[in-house]
Short mmCIF file of C-alpha atoms in Angstrom, two decimals:
data_model
loop_
_atom_site.label_atom_id
_atom_site.label_comp_id
_atom_site.label_asym_id
_atom_site.label_seq_id
_atom_site.Cartn_x
_atom_site.Cartn_y
_atom_site.Cartn_z
CA UNK A 146 129.46 121.87 33.15
CA UNK A 147 128.26 118.29 33.56
CA UNK A 148 127.40 116.73 30.21
CA UNK A 149 127.85 112.96 30.54
CA UNK A 150 125.25 110.42 29.64
CA UNK A 151 124.35 109.61 33.23
CA UNK A 152 124.96 112.89 35.09
CA UNK A 153 122.89 116.08 35.04
CA UNK A 154 123.05 119.30 37.06
CA UNK A 155 120.07 120.25 39.21
CA UNK A 156 119.53 123.85 40.24
CA UNK A 157 116.76 123.89 42.78
CA UNK A 158 114.85 127.03 41.92
CA UNK A 159 111.80 127.26 39.74
CA UNK A 160 113.43 129.49 37.16
CA UNK A 161 113.35 129.43 33.39
CA UNK A 162 115.34 126.46 32.10
CA UNK A 163 118.82 127.10 30.80
CA UNK A 164 120.88 124.91 28.53
CA UNK A 165 118.77 121.84 27.65
CA UNK A 166 121.85 119.62 27.96
CA UNK A 167 122.21 120.81 31.54
CA UNK A 168 119.33 119.44 33.60
CA UNK A 169 118.25 122.41 35.75
CA UNK A 170 116.15 121.88 38.88
CA UNK A 171 115.72 124.29 41.73
CA UNK A 172 114.72 122.94 45.14
CA UNK A 173 114.52 125.77 47.62
CA UNK A 174 113.95 125.68 51.34
CA UNK A 175 112.18 128.26 53.42
CA UNK A 176 114.52 129.24 56.25
CA UNK A 177 112.30 128.79 59.27
CA UNK A 178 114.29 126.76 61.77
CA UNK A 179 115.02 127.63 65.37
CA UNK A 180 118.77 127.06 65.20
CA UNK A 181 121.54 128.11 62.80
CA UNK A 182 120.95 125.12 60.52
CA UNK A 183 118.97 125.34 57.26
CA UNK A 184 117.45 122.49 55.26
CA UNK A 185 119.13 122.19 51.85
CA UNK A 186 117.51 119.03 50.43
CA UNK A 187 114.51 117.02 51.71
CA UNK A 188 114.74 113.38 52.78
CA UNK A 189 113.52 110.40 50.75
CA UNK A 190 112.25 110.69 47.14
CA UNK A 191 111.49 114.22 45.98
CA UNK A 192 110.91 116.26 42.82
CA UNK A 193 110.47 119.86 41.71
CA UNK A 194 107.06 121.51 41.55
CA UNK A 195 107.51 121.79 37.78
CA UNK A 196 107.80 117.99 37.44
CA UNK A 197 111.59 117.59 37.24
CA UNK A 198 113.65 115.46 37.02
CA UNK A 199 112.24 114.39 33.66
CA UNK A 200 115.39 112.42 32.80
CA UNK A 201 115.30 110.04 35.82
CA UNK A 202 113.15 106.87 35.75
CA UNK A 203 110.29 107.48 38.14
CA UNK A 204 110.86 111.24 38.05
CA UNK A 205 112.37 111.46 41.55
CA UNK A 206 115.63 112.55 43.12
CA UNK A 207 116.71 110.63 46.22
CA UNK A 208 118.14 111.42 49.64
CA UNK A 209 119.02 109.07 52.50
CA UNK A 210 121.68 108.64 55.18
CA UNK A 211 124.16 106.90 52.85
CA UNK A 212 123.86 109.55 50.14
CA UNK A 213 124.12 112.34 52.72
CA UNK A 214 127.27 110.85 54.28
CA UNK A 215 128.94 110.77 50.87
CA UNK A 216 127.98 114.40 50.08
CA UNK A 217 129.12 115.62 53.49
CA UNK A 218 132.47 113.82 53.15
CA UNK A 219 133.08 115.46 49.78
CA UNK A 220 132.43 118.94 51.16
CA UNK A 221 134.63 118.36 54.20
CA UNK A 222 137.53 117.40 51.93
CA UNK A 223 137.33 120.78 50.16
CA UNK A 224 139.66 123.53 51.32
CA UNK A 225 137.18 126.32 50.60
CA UNK A 226 133.65 126.94 51.79
CA UNK A 227 130.80 126.66 49.30
CA UNK A 228 129.11 129.91 48.24
CA UNK A 229 125.53 131.05 48.68
CA UNK A 230 124.59 133.78 46.20
CA UNK A 231 121.37 135.56 45.17
CA UNK A 232 119.03 133.87 42.65
CA UNK A 233 121.88 131.69 41.28
CA UNK A 234 123.58 134.70 39.72
CA UNK A 235 126.90 132.81 39.80
CA UNK A 236 125.51 130.48 37.09
CA UNK A 237 124.25 133.43 35.01
CA UNK A 238 127.20 135.81 35.36
CA UNK A 239 128.95 134.65 32.19
CA UNK A 240 125.73 135.21 30.24
CA UNK A 241 124.41 138.50 31.65
CA UNK A 242 127.72 140.03 32.78
CA UNK A 243 126.34 141.04 36.16
CA UNK A 244 128.29 140.54 39.41
CA UNK A 245 127.45 137.58 41.66
CA UNK A 246 128.00 138.75 45.25
CA UNK A 247 127.91 136.17 48.01
CA UNK A 248 125.05 136.11 50.48
CA UNK A 249 126.90 133.65 52.66
CA UNK A 250 129.13 130.58 52.83
CA UNK A 251 128.81 127.08 54.21
CA UNK A 252 130.86 123.97 54.86
CA UNK A 253 129.23 122.40 57.92
CA UNK A 254 126.56 119.90 56.91
CA UNK A 255 124.49 117.23 58.67
CA UNK A 256 121.83 114.66 57.85
CA UNK A 257 118.59 114.56 59.85
CA UNK A 258 116.51 111.39 59.37
CA UNK A 259 113.07 112.20 58.04
CA UNK A 260 114.03 115.79 57.23
CA UNK A 261 117.03 115.61 54.89
CA UNK A 262 120.34 117.38 54.35
CA UNK A 263 121.04 120.53 56.38
CA UNK A 264 123.78 123.17 56.17
CA UNK A 265 124.95 125.82 58.62
CA UNK A 266 125.43 129.06 56.65
CA UNK A 267 127.65 131.96 57.65
CA UNK A 268 125.68 134.94 56.32
CA UNK A 269 127.11 138.26 55.25
CA UNK A 270 125.62 141.33 56.92
CA UNK A 271 123.51 142.37 53.92
CA UNK A 272 121.97 138.90 53.59
CA UNK A 273 121.17 138.75 57.29
CA UNK A 274 119.28 142.02 57.11
CA UNK A 275 117.41 140.95 53.97
CA UNK A 276 116.27 137.77 55.68
CA UNK A 277 115.19 139.76 58.73
CA UNK A 278 113.22 142.04 56.41
CA UNK A 279 111.74 138.91 54.73
CA UNK A 280 113.14 140.04 51.38
CA UNK A 281 114.43 136.46 50.93
CA UNK A 282 112.82 133.37 52.46
CA UNK A 283 114.17 130.27 50.69
CA UNK A 284 117.45 128.45 50.08
CA UNK A 285 118.06 126.72 46.75
CA UNK A 286 120.65 123.99 46.11
CA UNK A 287 122.73 123.27 43.01
CA UNK A 288 123.89 119.66 42.56
CA UNK A 289 124.79 117.18 39.81
CA UNK A 290 122.85 113.93 39.90
CA UNK A 291 122.88 110.44 38.40
CA UNK A 292 120.17 110.21 35.71
CA UNK A 293 119.76 106.46 36.26
CA UNK A 294 119.17 106.60 40.03
CA UNK A 295 118.34 110.22 40.82
CA UNK A 296 121.03 110.31 43.52
CA UNK A 297 122.83 113.67 44.05
CA UNK A 298 126.55 113.25 43.30
CA UNK A 299 127.83 116.45 44.94
CA UNK A 300 126.77 119.83 46.34
CA UNK A 301 128.13 122.70 44.26
CA UNK A 302 126.53 125.80 45.78
CA UNK A 303 123.28 127.33 47.00
CA UNK A 304 121.33 130.55 46.54
CA UNK A 305 118.80 132.74 48.29
CA UNK A 306 115.56 132.83 46.32
CA UNK A 307 111.85 133.57 46.69
CA UNK A 308 110.69 131.03 44.09
CA UNK A 309 111.26 127.56 45.57
CA UNK A 310 111.45 124.55 43.33
CA UNK A 311 110.20 122.06 45.94
CA UNK A 312 106.93 122.60 47.74
CA UNK A 313 107.04 122.21 51.52
CA UNK A 314 110.68 123.14 52.15
CA UNK A 315 111.37 124.94 55.43
CA UNK A 316 111.46 128.74 55.30
CA UNK A 317 114.24 131.08 56.37
CA UNK A 318 113.40 132.37 59.83
CA UNK A 319 113.56 136.02 60.64
CA UNK A 320 117.11 136.08 61.89
CA UNK A 321 116.41 138.54 64.69
CA UNK A 322 116.51 135.75 67.28
CA UNK A 323 119.42 133.82 65.82
CA UNK A 324 121.52 136.32 63.89
CA UNK A 325 122.49 139.81 64.99
CA UNK A 326 124.16 142.39 62.77
CA UNK A 327 127.49 143.45 64.37
CA UNK A 328 127.96 147.01 65.45
CA UNK A 329 129.19 149.14 62.58
CA UNK A 330 132.31 150.17 64.47
CA UNK A 331 133.03 146.82 66.05
CA UNK A 332 133.49 143.19 65.06
CA UNK A 333 132.14 142.01 68.44
CA UNK A 334 128.63 140.56 68.71
CA UNK A 335 125.75 142.77 69.73
CA UNK A 336 125.93 143.32 73.54
CA UNK A 337 122.20 142.69 73.89
CA UNK A 338 122.51 139.30 72.19
CA UNK A 339 125.44 138.39 74.42
CA UNK A 340 123.49 139.37 77.55
CA UNK A 341 120.49 137.31 76.41
CA UNK A 342 122.70 134.27 75.83
CA UNK A 343 124.23 134.60 79.29
CA UNK A 344 120.76 134.85 80.83
CA UNK A 345 119.65 131.78 78.90
CA UNK A 346 122.72 129.87 80.12
CA UNK A 347 121.83 130.68 83.73
CA UNK A 348 118.26 129.51 83.23
CA UNK A 349 119.45 126.28 81.61
CA UNK A 350 121.95 125.66 84.43
CA UNK A 351 119.08 125.68 86.94
CA UNK A 352 117.66 122.74 84.97
CA UNK A 353 120.97 120.88 85.08
CA UNK A 354 121.98 121.84 81.52
CA UNK A 355 125.50 123.30 81.50
CA UNK A 356 126.80 125.29 78.51
CA UNK A 357 130.56 125.44 78.08
CA UNK A 358 132.26 128.81 78.40
CA UNK A 359 132.34 130.63 75.08
CA UNK A 360 129.65 128.38 73.56
CA UNK A 361 126.08 129.38 72.75
CA UNK A 362 122.98 127.33 73.65
CA UNK A 363 122.00 124.87 70.93
CA UNK A 364 118.65 123.50 69.77
CA UNK A 365 119.39 120.28 71.70
CA UNK A 366 119.94 122.31 74.88
CA UNK A 367 116.54 123.93 74.43
CA UNK A 368 114.89 120.54 73.78
CA UNK A 369 116.52 119.14 76.94
CA UNK A 370 115.20 122.10 78.92
CA UNK A 371 111.67 121.54 77.62
CA UNK A 372 111.89 117.86 78.58
CA UNK A 373 113.08 118.78 82.09
CA UNK A 374 110.24 121.27 82.56
CA UNK A 375 107.73 118.68 81.36
CA UNK A 376 109.06 116.17 83.89
CA UNK A 377 108.83 118.80 86.64
CA UNK A 378 105.19 119.48 85.75
CA UNK A 379 104.41 115.76 85.95
CA UNK A 380 106.12 115.46 89.35
CA UNK A 381 104.29 118.53 90.63
CA UNK A 382 100.94 116.96 89.73
CA UNK A 383 101.85 113.72 91.54
CA UNK A 384 102.94 115.61 94.68
CA UNK A 385 99.71 117.62 94.66
CA UNK A 386 97.63 114.44 94.35
CA UNK A 387 99.47 112.73 97.23
CA UNK A 388 99.18 115.82 99.43
CA UNK A 389 95.42 115.96 98.82
CA UNK A 390 95.10 112.24 99.62
CA UNK A 391 96.99 112.59 102.91
CA UNK A 392 94.87 115.59 103.92
CA UNK A 393 91.71 113.63 103.15
CA UNK A 394 92.85 110.70 105.28
CA UNK A 395 93.69 112.99 108.20
CA UNK A 396 90.30 114.67 108.03
CA UNK A 397 88.38 111.39 107.76
CA UNK A 398 89.81 109.40 110.68
CA UNK A 399 86.32 108.99 112.20
CA UNK A 400 85.22 106.89 109.22
CA UNK A 401 88.01 104.32 109.34
CA UNK A 402 86.69 100.74 109.17
CA UNK A 403 87.80 99.32 112.56
CA UNK A 404 87.02 95.80 111.38
CA UNK A 405 89.98 96.11 109.01
CA UNK A 406 92.29 98.56 110.78
CA UNK A 407 93.33 99.18 114.40
CA UNK A 408 95.15 102.20 115.88
CA UNK A 409 98.91 101.83 116.12
CA UNK A 410 98.88 102.36 119.92
CA UNK A 411 96.34 99.55 120.36
CA UNK A 412 98.38 97.20 118.23
CA UNK A 413 101.60 97.93 120.12
CA UNK A 414 99.92 97.45 123.56
CA UNK A 415 98.44 94.17 122.38
CA UNK A 416 101.83 93.02 121.14
CA UNK A 417 103.45 93.71 124.56
CA UNK A 418 100.67 91.93 126.44
CA UNK A 419 100.85 88.92 124.13
CA UNK A 420 104.61 88.65 124.67
CA UNK A 421 104.13 88.69 128.48
CA UNK A 422 101.42 86.02 128.32
CA UNK A 423 103.59 83.86 126.11
CA UNK A 424 106.51 84.13 128.54
CA UNK A 425 104.30 83.14 131.50
CA UNK A 426 102.79 80.27 129.54
CA UNK A 427 106.24 78.97 128.64
CA UNK A 428 107.31 78.94 132.33
CA UNK A 429 104.13 77.12 133.38
CA UNK A 430 104.59 74.58 130.63
CA UNK A 431 108.22 73.89 131.67
CA UNK A 432 107.10 73.23 135.27
CA UNK A 433 104.32 70.98 134.05
CA UNK A 434 106.71 68.92 131.92
CA UNK A 435 109.10 68.39 134.84
CA UNK A 436 106.25 67.57 137.23
CA UNK A 437 104.74 65.11 134.75
CA UNK A 438 108.11 63.38 134.35
CA UNK A 439 108.46 63.00 138.09
CA UNK A 440 104.92 61.62 138.38
CA UNK A 441 105.75 59.05 135.69
CA UNK A 442 108.74 57.88 137.73
CA UNK A 443 111.48 59.63 135.71
CA UNK A 444 114.44 60.40 137.99
CA UNK A 445 115.04 64.16 138.32
CA UNK A 446 117.37 65.23 141.11
CA UNK A 447 117.34 68.73 142.67
CA UNK A 448 120.87 69.50 141.44
CA UNK A 449 119.75 69.43 137.79
CA UNK A 450 116.42 71.22 138.25
CA UNK A 451 117.78 74.66 137.31
CA UNK A 452 119.45 73.26 134.18
CA UNK A 453 116.24 71.56 133.04
CA UNK A 454 114.17 74.72 133.55
CA UNK A 455 116.65 76.83 131.59
CA UNK A 456 116.64 74.23 128.82
CA UNK A 457 112.85 74.36 128.74
CA UNK A 458 112.83 78.14 128.47
CA UNK A 459 115.12 77.95 125.46
CA UNK A 460 113.34 75.00 123.84
CA UNK A 461 110.35 73.20 125.32
CA UNK A 462 110.77 70.48 122.73
CA UNK A 463 114.38 69.86 123.83
CA UNK A 464 113.27 69.56 127.49
CA UNK A 465 110.54 67.06 126.65
CA UNK A 466 112.96 65.01 124.56
CA UNK A 467 115.48 64.97 127.43
CA UNK A 468 113.04 63.78 130.12
CA UNK A 469 111.17 61.43 127.79
CA UNK A 470 114.42 59.57 127.09
CA UNK A 471 114.93 58.77 130.76
CA UNK A 472 113.85 55.31 131.97
CA UNK A 473 110.96 54.96 134.40
CA UNK A 474 112.06 53.86 137.90
CA UNK A 475 109.27 51.81 139.46
CA UNK A 476 110.32 52.73 142.97
CA UNK A 477 109.78 56.44 142.12
CA UNK A 478 106.33 56.06 140.55
CA UNK A 479 103.61 57.81 142.56
CA UNK A 480 106.01 59.39 145.11
CA UNK A 481 104.28 62.41 146.59
CA UNK A 482 107.50 64.21 147.33
CA UNK A 483 108.52 64.14 143.65
CA UNK A 484 111.96 62.95 144.70
CA UNK A 485 112.40 65.78 147.25
CA UNK A 486 112.92 65.39 151.01
CA UNK A 487 110.06 66.52 153.24
CA UNK A 488 110.59 69.93 154.79
CA UNK A 489 110.68 68.45 158.34
CA UNK A 490 113.16 65.69 157.55
CA UNK A 491 116.54 66.14 159.20
CA UNK A 492 118.07 62.70 158.79
CA UNK A 493 118.48 60.12 156.07
CA UNK A 494 118.63 56.34 156.44
CA UNK A 495 120.89 54.59 153.95
CA UNK A 496 119.69 51.25 155.26
CA UNK A 497 116.17 52.11 154.15
CA UNK A 498 117.24 52.22 150.45
CA UNK A 499 116.03 49.33 148.39
CA UNK A 500 118.30 47.29 146.17
CA UNK A 501 116.91 49.01 143.08
CA UNK A 502 117.55 52.44 144.58
CA UNK A 503 121.13 51.54 145.43
CA UNK A 504 121.63 50.21 141.88
CA UNK A 505 120.39 53.53 140.46
CA UNK A 506 122.75 55.42 142.81
CA UNK A 507 125.65 53.32 141.57
CA UNK A 508 124.69 54.00 137.92
CA UNK A 509 124.41 57.73 138.55
CA UNK A 510 127.71 57.81 140.47
CA UNK A 511 126.26 59.34 143.66
CA UNK A 512 126.57 58.18 147.26
CA UNK A 513 123.86 56.23 149.02
CA UNK A 514 123.52 59.13 151.50
CA UNK A 515 122.80 61.62 148.66
CA UNK A 516 120.45 59.12 147.11
CA UNK A 517 118.56 58.70 150.37
CA UNK A 518 118.44 62.48 150.79
CA UNK A 519 117.16 63.03 147.22
CA UNK A 520 114.53 60.34 147.73
CA UNK A 521 113.51 61.61 151.15
CA UNK A 522 114.23 58.30 152.91
CA UNK A 523 114.22 59.17 156.63
CA UNK A 524 115.59 57.24 159.53
#
C-alpha cells in the first residue's frame, strides 16, 4: 500500500472510496477499438467524473509520451504479466474474503499521441464471452501517482467494470470480430476465424499489402488498404474524365478553329514542300554568288567551281567570305564568258595574254596555256 507524502494510489473506477489514506480513483475505458489494443489511460490532463484527484494541485492526472515511456519500460522489466480482474476484486479480497479470478493478463503496452496509454490484453475464455454478451464494457486502471504533479508512477493492474471513472473512455468492443472462443475440445483457433483471416490476407495482397505467414492482419494493414482503395477511386475518376474529354474531341472535329489549328497531314505536307523550296533557293543563291563574283572581276577557274558550289551548299556565308576575299582583276571585269572559253573555241593563243594576265598565272602557279584556255583567249 502506498502511503508516502507525495504518492497516492488511483483506482480508476467510480466505486465507493476505500481507505482515506489511499487515494482511490477509477478511470475506466470502454473497449470499443477495432484491433486487440485497449485504451487504459487517456492522453493529456484528465480527472475522474467524481472530481478526483483532490490531492493534486489543479485536480488533474497527467499523461504524455515521456510518462508513457517510463510506465511501459517498468512493465517490460517485470517477469510476470499484470492481471485484469473483475471490479477490482483483487484489492477487496482481503476485506470481503471472496476470490479474485483473472479476466485476463497484459504486458504489451504502447502510447498513442492524442489518445493515451494502450494495453493488449490476453483474455480468458469467460471474460471474452462476457464482453461479447456486453456484460462488461469498460477497463479500469490501478496506478500510484505523484500528488505534487499528478503523474502516474507505475501501472499495477486493471479490471473489467461497468462503472467508468473517466467520462469518454473507449468502450470494449464486442469481441466477435476480434476474439473467438476456442473449440471446447481443441486449443486451436476457430476454423471459421482462420478462414476469414486467410481470405482477408488474399484481399490485402491484391492491394500490395503482404501479411507474413502465421501473422494476422493488423489495424495498420486495414488503414493501408483503405488508403489504397481511396487512391484507386481518385484515379478511376481521373481516367473517366479524360476518356470523356477524348470522346468529346473526337465527336467535335467539325468545330475545330482552323485559324488556330491545322490537320497533321497538312502540316507535314507543308513541311516537306518548304524543305524542297529551301533546297532549291540555296542552289540558286550559290550560283548567283559565283556569277556575281565573276562579274565583279574575281578570278574563279573551272577547276574549283565544284568545290565552291559544295562549299556554298554547306554554308552560303562561307562561300561569300571566300569569294569576297579575292582581289578584283581589272582585265576580268565585264568579261561575257565569265572566265570560260567559248564553246566554238578550239585553240588558245598564249601571245594574246596581257602582262597582267601572265602575272596572275605566275601567282596562281598555272601555265600560260591553261591561263589562256581559262580566259578564252583564242588564236
